[in-house]
Amino acid sequence: MTERPTYYFDNNATTRVAPEVVDAMIPFLRDFWGNPSSAYSFGSQVARHVEAAREKIAALIGADAKEITFTSCGTESNNAVLQSCLATQPGKRHILTTAVEHSAIIKHCELLQKQGCEVTFLPVDSDGQLDLHLLDQSIRPDTAIVSVMWANNETGMIFPVEEIAAICRSKGVLFHTDATQTPGKLKLDVAEVGADFLTLSAHKLHAPKGVGLLYIRQGVKFLPYVVGGHQERGKRGGTENVASIVAFGRAAELAQAHHAEENTRVRAMRDRMEQSILRAVPNTLRIGAKEPRLPNTSNIAFDFVEAEGILLKLDELGICASSGSACTTGSLNPSHVLTAMGIKPARAKGCVRFSLGCYNTDAEVDYLLTHIPRVISELREASPDKPGKTRTGRVAAASLAGSLQK
Ligand code: PLP
């Protein structure tokens, strides 16, 4: 493990587990390790804590505890929704989603296409926004589910989920939103939005990896994706990840308490960081619209240089951020989100996402701002892409590539 200080600007990838959350989960690793499904009190006392966590998370999103099903991660929740909507509506084989969803939706849709389903991936404009008229027109009599993320992990763009839910409701079609990037950053109220399903993941909320949830609106039919025991009221088989569920509950409480802070202090830090970079470094551009956007996220294009080179240099300085490239068999492909926004590969390859969180400080932002102009100018000096030079090769890198898939 590294001893040097870490300047962590990658909170959309994962978040530090809050010390209060660690404290909450430890007793369930050390002392109260019974199986919550066991009839004796050593088990049933644990079940009570799982239910208390369910209540806390339900409170965070304005749901009833009965509407919360714990899963292993956001990916599982997203997969489970698609599978269930197809299974409960056998005549419906069409899925409507967007071209900028997380790979947990996109890749699963591609698999379903191979199995005979039809999928429409709605385009976005250069700001990363959807055309709701097109969305409305694209709903078909055989549409089993409309799945649109609440906020994009790469750009932070927020979609108008309330309006999308209303369109779906008017057409009698089920609506799912992948809200993985939102808790602690946006106010969440499933009743206000009117979603039938919603996905969350604990590790984006200062809780551990390996636990997620699916909100299933009361009365909506659901068939389990992970089949086994009768856990989660028959909606998801498998012994519950008790300590992490308890942690998720504690993190939800903290998120409710700190939501205002995330929206003010973190937003101010993000804006200062973004404006300073755009001012201090020539040939830079913010990707996506200024608003509506998550308060913590900034995706910046550094022209004439490749993101992987930037990330390696930043890593040497202890700074963590993400690139928009996916490394596949040695070739660096621009991310599907940036491609869908019409960003040319040459620019997309120089995009870096900085995502802040409640543990970031102004001093950390200052550290980044002190180093980034030099890092970029050194890379540009050495780059075959710099203006006036012919492109002869690429910055070798790649070990840090692909991180925006998170
Ligand atoms: N959806 C979005 C928007 C995400 O950003 C992520 C995480 O990177 C996921 C889903 C997947 O969540 P998990 O890592 O819990 O599987």
Short mmCIF file of C-alpha atoms and ligand atoms in Angstrom, two decimals:
data_model
loop_
_atom_site.label_atom_id
_atom_site.label_comp_id
_atom_site.label_asym_id
_atom_site.label_seq_id
_atom_site.Cartn_x
_atom_site.Cartn_y
_atom_site.Cartn_z
CA MET A 1 0.00 0.00 0.00
CA THR A 2 1.28 3.48 -0.90
CA GLU A 3 2.43 5.79 1.91
CA ARG A 4 2.47 9.00 -0.11
CA PRO A 5 -0.50 11.37 0.10
CA THR A 6 -3.36 10.70 -2.29
CA TYR A 7 -5.30 13.50 -3.95
CA TYR A 8 -8.50 11.72 -4.85
CA PHE A 9 -10.61 13.29 -7.61
CA ASP A 10 -12.35 10.12 -8.79
CA ASN A 11 -15.43 9.90 -6.58
CA ASN A 12 -17.63 8.79 -9.49
CA ALA A 13 -15.49 5.63 -9.70
CA THR A 14 -15.75 4.84 -6.00
CA THR A 15 -15.73 6.69 -2.70
CA ARG A 16 -13.81 6.48 0.54
CA VAL A 17 -15.74 4.47 3.14
CA ALA A 18 -16.72 7.02 5.79
CA PRO A 19 -15.16 6.35 9.23
CA GLU A 20 -18.67 6.39 10.78
CA VAL A 21 -19.69 3.75 8.25
CA VAL A 22 -16.69 1.54 9.12
CA ASP A 23 -17.63 1.85 12.82
CA ALA A 24 -21.22 0.83 12.04
CA MET A 25 -20.25 -2.30 10.13
CA ILE A 26 -17.45 -3.72 12.30
CA PRO A 27 -19.72 -5.29 14.97
CA PHE A 28 -21.39 -7.27 12.20
CA LEU A 29 -18.06 -8.75 11.11
CA ARG A 30 -16.70 -9.38 14.59
CA ASP A 31 -19.59 -10.13 16.94
CA PHE A 32 -23.00 -10.35 15.26
CA TRP A 33 -22.16 -12.69 12.41
CA GLY A 34 -25.29 -14.85 12.53
CA ASN A 35 -27.33 -15.61 9.42
CA PRO A 36 -30.31 -13.22 9.30
CA SER A 37 -32.52 -16.04 8.00
CA SER A 38 -31.88 -18.24 11.08
CA ALA A 39 -34.81 -18.65 13.48
CA TYR A 40 -32.78 -18.35 16.74
CA SER A 41 -32.17 -14.93 18.20
CA PHE A 42 -28.42 -14.85 17.31
CA GLY A 43 -29.65 -14.73 13.69
CA SER A 44 -32.89 -12.82 14.04
CA GLN A 45 -31.20 -9.97 15.92
CA VAL A 46 -29.03 -9.51 12.84
CA ALA A 47 -32.13 -9.50 10.62
CA ARG A 48 -33.46 -6.58 12.66
CA HIS A 49 -30.38 -4.53 11.74
CA VAL A 50 -30.79 -5.39 8.06
CA GLU A 51 -34.37 -4.11 8.31
CA ALA A 52 -33.22 -0.94 10.09
CA ALA A 53 -30.76 -0.30 7.23
CA ARG A 54 -33.57 -0.85 4.73
CA GLU A 55 -35.64 1.82 6.54
CA LYS A 56 -32.74 4.31 6.44
CA ILE A 57 -32.14 3.84 2.73
CA ALA A 58 -35.87 3.99 2.00
CA ALA A 59 -35.93 7.34 3.84
CA LEU A 60 -33.06 8.63 1.66
CA ILE A 61 -35.02 8.01 -1.56
CA GLY A 62 -38.56 8.64 -0.33
CA ALA A 63 -39.58 4.98 -0.63
CA ASP A 64 -41.26 2.46 1.64
CA ALA A 65 -38.84 -0.08 3.13
CA LYS A 66 -40.82 -2.90 1.47
CA GLU A 67 -39.86 -1.41 -1.90
CA ILE A 68 -36.10 -1.90 -1.31
CA THR A 69 -34.36 -5.12 -2.43
CA PHE A 70 -30.67 -5.49 -1.62
CA THR A 71 -28.42 -6.83 -4.38
CA SER A 72 -24.66 -7.26 -4.80
CA CYS A 73 -24.07 -4.05 -6.80
CA GLY A 74 -25.48 -1.52 -9.22
CA THR A 75 -24.64 -3.78 -12.15
CA GLU A 76 -26.77 -6.61 -10.74
CA SER A 77 -29.70 -4.26 -10.08
CA ASN A 78 -29.57 -2.96 -13.67
CA ASN A 79 -29.34 -6.49 -15.09
CA ALA A 80 -32.17 -7.69 -12.83
CA VAL A 81 -34.57 -4.98 -13.98
CA LEU A 82 -34.15 -5.72 -17.66
CA GLN A 83 -34.51 -9.47 -17.11
CA SER A 84 -37.57 -9.08 -14.92
CA CYS A 85 -39.40 -6.73 -17.29
CA LEU A 86 -38.91 -9.19 -20.14
CA ALA A 87 -39.94 -12.16 -17.99
CA THR A 88 -43.09 -10.55 -16.59
CA GLN A 89 -44.23 -9.29 -20.03
CA PRO A 90 -43.56 -12.22 -22.40
CA GLY A 91 -45.13 -10.48 -25.42
CA LYS A 92 -42.85 -7.47 -25.10
CA ARG A 93 -39.32 -7.78 -26.52
CA HIS A 94 -38.27 -4.16 -27.02
CA ILE A 95 -36.09 -2.10 -24.64
CA LEU A 96 -35.73 1.66 -24.91
CA THR A 97 -32.60 3.14 -23.40
CA THR A 98 -29.90 5.70 -24.22
CA ALA A 99 -26.54 5.57 -25.94
CA VAL A 100 -24.83 7.00 -22.84
CA GLU A 101 -25.91 4.52 -20.14
CA HIS A 102 -23.33 2.77 -17.99
CA SER A 103 -22.02 -0.47 -19.48
CA ALA A 104 -24.12 -2.34 -16.88
CA ILE A 105 -27.11 -1.43 -19.08
CA ILE A 106 -25.46 -1.14 -22.52
CA LYS A 107 -23.63 -4.47 -22.40
CA HIS A 108 -26.64 -6.30 -21.02
CA CYS A 109 -28.81 -4.81 -23.77
CA GLU A 110 -26.29 -5.97 -26.37
CA LEU A 111 -26.50 -9.48 -24.92
CA LEU A 112 -30.30 -9.35 -25.04
CA GLN A 113 -30.13 -8.23 -28.69
CA LYS A 114 -28.16 -11.40 -29.45
CA GLN A 115 -30.95 -13.34 -27.74
CA GLY A 116 -33.61 -11.81 -30.02
CA CYS A 117 -34.69 -8.63 -28.20
CA GLU A 118 -34.81 -5.29 -29.96
CA VAL A 119 -33.09 -2.37 -28.27
CA THR A 120 -33.28 1.32 -29.18
CA PHE A 121 -30.32 3.37 -27.92
CA LEU A 122 -31.53 6.98 -27.96
CA PRO A 123 -28.94 9.53 -29.15
CA VAL A 124 -27.90 12.61 -27.17
CA ASP A 125 -26.92 16.05 -28.44
CA SER A 126 -23.50 17.68 -28.07
CA ASP A 127 -24.46 18.80 -24.55
CA GLY A 128 -25.24 15.20 -23.64
CA GLN A 129 -28.99 15.83 -23.46
CA LEU A 130 -31.89 13.72 -24.74
CA ASP A 131 -34.69 14.74 -27.12
CA LEU A 132 -37.80 13.86 -25.10
CA HIS A 133 -40.03 14.08 -28.17
CA LEU A 134 -37.89 11.38 -29.78
CA LEU A 135 -38.06 9.33 -26.58
CA ASP A 136 -41.86 9.60 -26.61
CA GLN A 137 -42.00 8.62 -30.31
CA SER A 138 -39.67 5.66 -29.73
CA ILE A 139 -41.93 3.92 -27.20
CA ARG A 140 -43.64 1.01 -28.95
CA PRO A 141 -46.55 -1.26 -28.04
CA ASP A 142 -43.97 -4.00 -27.40
CA THR A 143 -41.65 -1.85 -25.23
CA ALA A 144 -41.03 -3.82 -22.04
CA ILE A 145 -39.04 -1.13 -20.20
CA VAL A 146 -37.64 2.36 -20.65
CA SER A 147 -34.31 2.65 -18.81
CA VAL A 148 -32.66 6.08 -18.56
CA MET A 149 -29.95 6.94 -16.06
CA TRP A 150 -30.63 9.81 -13.63
CA ALA A 151 -27.13 11.26 -14.02
CA ASN A 152 -24.25 10.31 -16.27
CA ASN A 153 -21.10 8.99 -14.62
CA GLU A 154 -18.70 10.47 -17.20
CA THR A 155 -20.09 13.97 -17.73
CA GLY A 156 -22.39 14.43 -14.72
CA MET A 157 -25.26 15.40 -17.06
CA ILE A 158 -28.62 15.06 -15.31
CA PHE A 159 -31.57 13.71 -17.27
CA PRO A 160 -35.14 14.96 -16.65
CA VAL A 161 -36.30 11.70 -15.08
CA GLU A 162 -39.55 13.16 -13.78
CA GLU A 163 -40.64 14.14 -17.31
CA ILE A 164 -39.48 10.80 -18.70
CA ALA A 165 -41.43 8.94 -16.01
CA ALA A 166 -44.55 10.96 -16.89
CA ILE A 167 -44.19 10.07 -20.59
CA CYS A 168 -43.81 6.38 -19.70
CA ARG A 169 -46.79 6.50 -17.35
CA SER A 170 -48.98 8.11 -20.03
CA LYS A 171 -48.06 5.24 -22.37
CA GLY A 172 -48.41 2.51 -19.75
CA VAL A 173 -44.73 1.52 -20.00
CA LEU A 174 -42.47 0.65 -17.06
CA PHE A 175 -39.66 3.09 -16.25
CA HIS A 176 -36.30 2.33 -14.62
CA THR A 177 -33.66 4.86 -13.69
CA ASP A 178 -30.04 4.03 -12.86
CA ALA A 179 -29.47 6.55 -10.06
CA THR A 180 -26.08 5.13 -9.05
CA GLN A 181 -24.30 8.49 -9.34
CA THR A 182 -26.90 10.61 -7.53
CA PRO A 183 -27.11 9.94 -3.78
CA GLY A 184 -25.51 12.60 -1.63
CA LYS A 185 -25.35 14.81 -4.72
CA LEU A 186 -29.04 15.26 -5.62
CA LYS A 187 -32.27 15.16 -3.66
CA LEU A 188 -33.89 11.80 -4.39
CA ASP A 189 -37.61 11.21 -4.13
CA VAL A 190 -38.91 8.19 -6.02
CA ALA A 191 -42.53 9.09 -5.33
CA GLU A 192 -42.02 12.56 -6.82
CA VAL A 193 -40.21 11.14 -9.85
CA GLY A 194 -42.69 8.34 -10.39
CA ALA A 195 -40.11 5.69 -11.34
CA ASP A 196 -41.11 2.02 -11.23
CA PHE A 197 -37.54 0.87 -10.59
CA LEU A 198 -34.37 2.60 -9.39
CA THR A 199 -30.80 1.37 -8.96
CA LEU A 200 -28.28 2.45 -6.32
CA SER A 201 -24.83 1.20 -5.35
CA ALA A 202 -23.34 1.58 -1.86
CA HIS A 203 -19.73 2.20 -2.92
CA LYS A 204 -20.63 5.48 -4.61
CA LEU A 205 -22.00 6.69 -1.27
CA HIS A 206 -19.07 6.24 1.14
CA ALA A 207 -20.05 2.64 1.94
CA PRO A 208 -18.23 -0.57 0.90
CA LYS A 209 -18.21 -2.24 -2.49
CA GLY A 210 -20.34 -5.33 -3.00
CA VAL A 211 -23.81 -4.13 -2.11
CA GLY A 212 -26.46 -2.36 -4.15
CA LEU A 213 -30.20 -2.06 -4.21
CA LEU A 214 -33.14 -2.14 -6.49
CA TYR A 215 -36.18 -0.04 -5.65
CA ILE A 216 -39.28 -1.79 -6.97
CA ARG A 217 -42.43 0.32 -6.73
CA GLN A 218 -45.13 -1.40 -4.70
CA GLY A 219 -47.56 -3.27 -6.97
CA VAL A 220 -45.10 -3.57 -9.89
CA LYS A 221 -44.50 -7.20 -10.93
CA PHE A 222 -40.96 -8.47 -10.42
CA LEU A 223 -39.33 -11.83 -11.06
CA PRO A 224 -35.97 -12.48 -9.38
CA TYR A 225 -32.79 -12.57 -11.46
CA VAL A 226 -30.68 -14.26 -8.77
CA VAL A 227 -32.72 -17.29 -7.76
CA GLY A 228 -32.07 -19.37 -4.66
CA GLY A 229 -33.27 -18.98 -1.10
CA HIS A 230 -36.23 -16.89 -0.06
CA GLN A 231 -34.11 -13.91 1.05
CA GLU A 232 -35.27 -10.36 0.28
CA ARG A 233 -38.93 -11.52 0.41
CA GLY A 234 -38.28 -13.85 -2.54
CA LYS A 235 -36.96 -11.07 -4.79
CA ARG A 236 -33.24 -11.94 -4.57
CA GLY A 237 -31.73 -15.23 -3.46
CA GLY A 238 -28.46 -15.35 -1.52
CA THR A 239 -27.49 -14.74 2.11
CA GLU A 240 -27.44 -11.01 2.73
CA ASN A 241 -24.13 -9.13 2.91
CA VAL A 242 -25.11 -8.01 6.41
CA ALA A 243 -22.17 -5.82 7.43
CA SER A 244 -22.23 -3.98 4.13
CA ILE A 245 -26.00 -3.54 4.23
CA VAL A 246 -25.72 -2.04 7.72
CA ALA A 247 -22.95 0.19 6.35
CA PHE A 248 -25.15 1.21 3.41
CA GLY A 249 -27.86 2.23 5.89
CA ARG A 250 -25.43 4.36 7.90
CA ALA A 251 -24.10 5.94 4.70
CA ALA A 252 -27.65 6.80 3.67
CA GLU A 253 -28.17 8.59 6.98
CA LEU A 254 -24.95 10.56 6.46
CA ALA A 255 -25.89 11.38 2.87
CA GLN A 256 -29.19 12.82 4.03
CA ALA A 257 -27.40 14.93 6.61
CA HIS A 258 -24.67 16.14 4.20
CA HIS A 259 -26.68 16.66 1.03
CA ALA A 260 -26.71 20.45 1.48
CA GLU A 261 -22.93 20.48 1.94
CA GLU A 262 -22.33 18.44 -1.21
CA ASN A 263 -24.46 20.89 -3.13
CA THR A 264 -22.68 23.98 -1.88
CA ARG A 265 -19.09 23.36 -0.74
CA VAL A 266 -18.34 20.62 -3.29
CA ARG A 267 -20.03 22.54 -6.10
CA ALA A 268 -17.98 25.64 -5.25
CA MET A 269 -14.74 23.60 -5.22
CA ARG A 270 -15.65 21.91 -8.51
CA ASP A 271 -16.49 25.24 -10.17
CA ARG A 272 -13.28 26.86 -8.96
CA MET A 273 -11.23 23.90 -10.16
CA GLU A 274 -12.95 23.83 -13.55
CA GLN A 275 -12.76 27.57 -14.19
CA SER A 276 -9.12 27.72 -13.12
CA ILE A 277 -8.10 24.85 -15.41
CA LEU A 278 -9.99 26.30 -18.37
CA ARG A 279 -8.37 29.68 -17.74
CA ALA A 280 -4.83 28.49 -16.99
CA VAL A 281 -4.46 25.79 -19.64
CA PRO A 282 -4.90 26.78 -23.29
CA ASN A 283 -6.90 24.58 -25.70
CA THR A 284 -9.20 23.13 -23.05
CA LEU A 285 -12.96 22.72 -23.08
CA ARG A 286 -15.63 21.56 -20.61
CA ILE A 287 -17.46 18.50 -21.94
CA GLY A 288 -21.25 18.67 -21.70
CA ALA A 289 -23.53 21.48 -20.63
CA LYS A 290 -22.73 23.57 -17.55
CA GLU A 291 -26.15 22.63 -16.17
CA PRO A 292 -28.07 20.56 -15.24
CA ARG A 293 -25.04 18.68 -13.95
CA LEU A 294 -23.97 16.78 -10.85
CA PRO A 295 -22.34 19.28 -8.47
CA ASN A 296 -19.14 17.20 -8.18
CA THR A 297 -18.30 16.28 -11.78
CA SER A 298 -16.16 18.02 -14.37
CA ASN A 299 -15.04 16.44 -17.62
CA ILE A 300 -12.38 18.47 -19.41
CA ALA A 301 -10.93 18.01 -22.89
CA PHE A 302 -7.21 18.77 -23.12
CA ASP A 303 -6.58 19.09 -26.85
CA PHE A 304 -3.32 17.86 -28.45
CA VAL A 305 -2.56 15.41 -25.64
CA GLU A 306 -3.87 11.99 -24.66
CA ALA A 307 -5.64 11.46 -21.37
CA GLU A 308 -3.63 8.35 -20.55
CA GLY A 309 -0.44 10.41 -20.54
CA ILE A 310 -2.08 12.98 -18.26
CA LEU A 311 -3.29 10.30 -15.87
CA LEU A 312 0.14 8.68 -15.63
CA LYS A 313 1.76 12.04 -14.84
CA LEU A 314 -0.96 12.87 -12.32
CA ASP A 315 -0.55 9.44 -10.76
CA GLU A 316 3.15 10.19 -10.20
CA LEU A 317 1.96 13.22 -8.21
CA GLY A 318 -0.50 11.12 -6.19
CA ILE A 319 -3.51 12.57 -8.05
CA CYS A 320 -6.34 10.21 -9.04
CA ALA A 321 -8.67 11.05 -11.94
CA SER A 322 -10.19 9.12 -14.87
CA SER A 323 -9.91 9.07 -18.63
CA GLY A 324 -12.55 8.69 -21.28
CA SER A 325 -10.79 5.87 -23.05
CA ALA A 326 -11.44 2.17 -22.95
CA CYS A 327 -8.36 0.10 -23.58
CA THR A 328 -9.18 -2.80 -25.80
CA THR A 329 -6.39 -5.03 -27.05
CA GLY A 330 -3.85 -2.27 -27.18
CA SER A 331 -5.99 0.28 -29.00
CA LEU A 332 -7.39 3.27 -27.14
CA ASN A 333 -11.03 3.76 -28.06
CA PRO A 334 -12.87 6.92 -27.04
CA SER A 335 -15.65 6.33 -24.53
CA HIS A 336 -19.11 5.52 -25.88
CA VAL A 337 -20.53 8.52 -23.98
CA LEU A 338 -18.21 11.05 -25.61
CA THR A 339 -18.69 9.39 -29.00
CA ALA A 340 -22.48 9.61 -28.59
CA MET A 341 -22.10 13.35 -27.88
CA GLY A 342 -20.45 13.71 -31.27
CA ILE A 343 -17.02 14.48 -29.85
CA LYS A 344 -14.34 13.65 -32.41
CA PRO A 345 -11.90 10.87 -31.37
CA ALA A 346 -8.91 13.25 -31.37
CA ARG A 347 -10.62 15.42 -28.72
CA ALA A 348 -12.27 12.54 -26.84
CA LYS A 349 -8.86 10.92 -26.31
CA GLY A 350 -7.78 13.96 -24.32
CA CYS A 351 -10.76 14.05 -21.94
CA VAL A 352 -10.21 13.70 -18.20
CA ARG A 353 -12.97 13.39 -15.60
CA PHE A 354 -12.44 14.96 -12.20
CA SER A 355 -15.12 13.96 -9.69
CA LEU A 356 -14.98 15.52 -6.24
CA GLY A 357 -16.48 14.41 -2.97
CA CYS A 358 -17.14 15.59 0.55
CA TYR A 359 -13.62 14.59 1.68
CA ASN A 360 -11.90 16.88 -0.82
CA THR A 361 -10.45 20.13 0.47
CA ASP A 362 -9.57 23.46 -1.12
CA ALA A 363 -5.90 22.66 -0.43
CA GLU A 364 -6.20 19.50 -2.54
CA VAL A 365 -7.76 21.48 -5.38
CA ASP A 366 -4.88 23.98 -5.07
CA TYR A 367 -2.38 21.10 -5.35
CA LEU A 368 -4.05 19.93 -8.57
CA LEU A 369 -4.18 23.47 -9.95
CA THR A 370 -0.49 24.01 -9.16
CA HIS A 371 0.58 20.97 -11.16
CA ILE A 372 -1.84 20.57 -14.04
CA PRO A 373 -0.63 23.44 -16.30
CA ARG A 374 2.95 22.10 -16.18
CA VAL A 375 1.83 18.49 -16.74
CA ILE A 376 -0.13 19.48 -19.83
CA SER A 377 2.52 21.74 -21.30
CA GLU A 378 5.24 19.08 -20.83
CA LEU A 379 3.05 16.44 -22.47
CA ARG A 380 2.18 18.77 -25.33
CA GLU A 381 5.83 19.56 -25.86
CA ALA A 382 6.52 15.83 -26.23
CA SER A 383 3.33 15.05 -28.14
CA PRO A 384 3.19 14.22 -31.84
CA ASP A 385 -0.33 15.73 -31.73
CA LYS A 386 0.75 19.25 -30.82
CA PRO A 387 -0.13 21.90 -33.40
CA GLY A 388 2.44 22.00 -36.20
CA LYS A 389 3.65 18.41 -35.72
CA THR A 390 2.55 15.43 -37.82
CA ARG A 391 0.94 12.66 -35.90
CA THR A 392 3.38 9.75 -35.88
CA GLY A 393 2.49 7.80 -32.78
CA ARG A 394 0.64 7.87 -29.56
CA VAL A 395 1.50 8.35 -25.93
CA ALA A 396 2.08 4.85 -24.64
CA ALA A 397 0.05 4.25 -21.61
CA ALA A 398 -3.04 2.34 -21.07
CA SER A 399 -2.63 0.86 -17.63
CA LEU A 400 -4.92 3.57 -16.32
CA ALA A 401 -7.27 3.48 -19.29
CA GLY A 402 -10.83 2.38 -19.12
CA SER A 403 -11.49 3.82 -15.72
CA LEU A 404 -14.49 5.85 -16.87
CA GLN A 405 -16.43 2.63 -17.22
CA LYS A 406 -16.88 3.00 -13.46
N1 PLP B 1 -24.39 2.66 -13.10
C1 PLP B 1 -23.62 3.76 -13.06
C2 PLP B 1 -24.15 5.05 -13.59
C3 PLP B 1 -22.34 3.70 -12.51
O1 PLP B 1 -21.57 4.79 -12.49
C4 PLP B 1 -21.89 2.45 -12.02
C5 PLP B 1 -20.54 2.33 -11.40
O2 PLP B 1 -19.53 2.56 -11.95
C6 PLP B 1 -22.73 1.34 -12.10
C7 PLP B 1 -23.97 1.49 -12.64
C8 PLP B 1 -22.27 -0.01 -11.61
O3 PLP B 1 -22.28 -0.05 -10.21
P1 PLP B 1 -21.47 -1.22 -9.46
O4 PLP B 1 -20.04 -0.84 -9.50
O5 PLP B 1 -22.02 -1.21 -8.07
O6 PLP B 1 -21.76 -2.48 -10.17
#
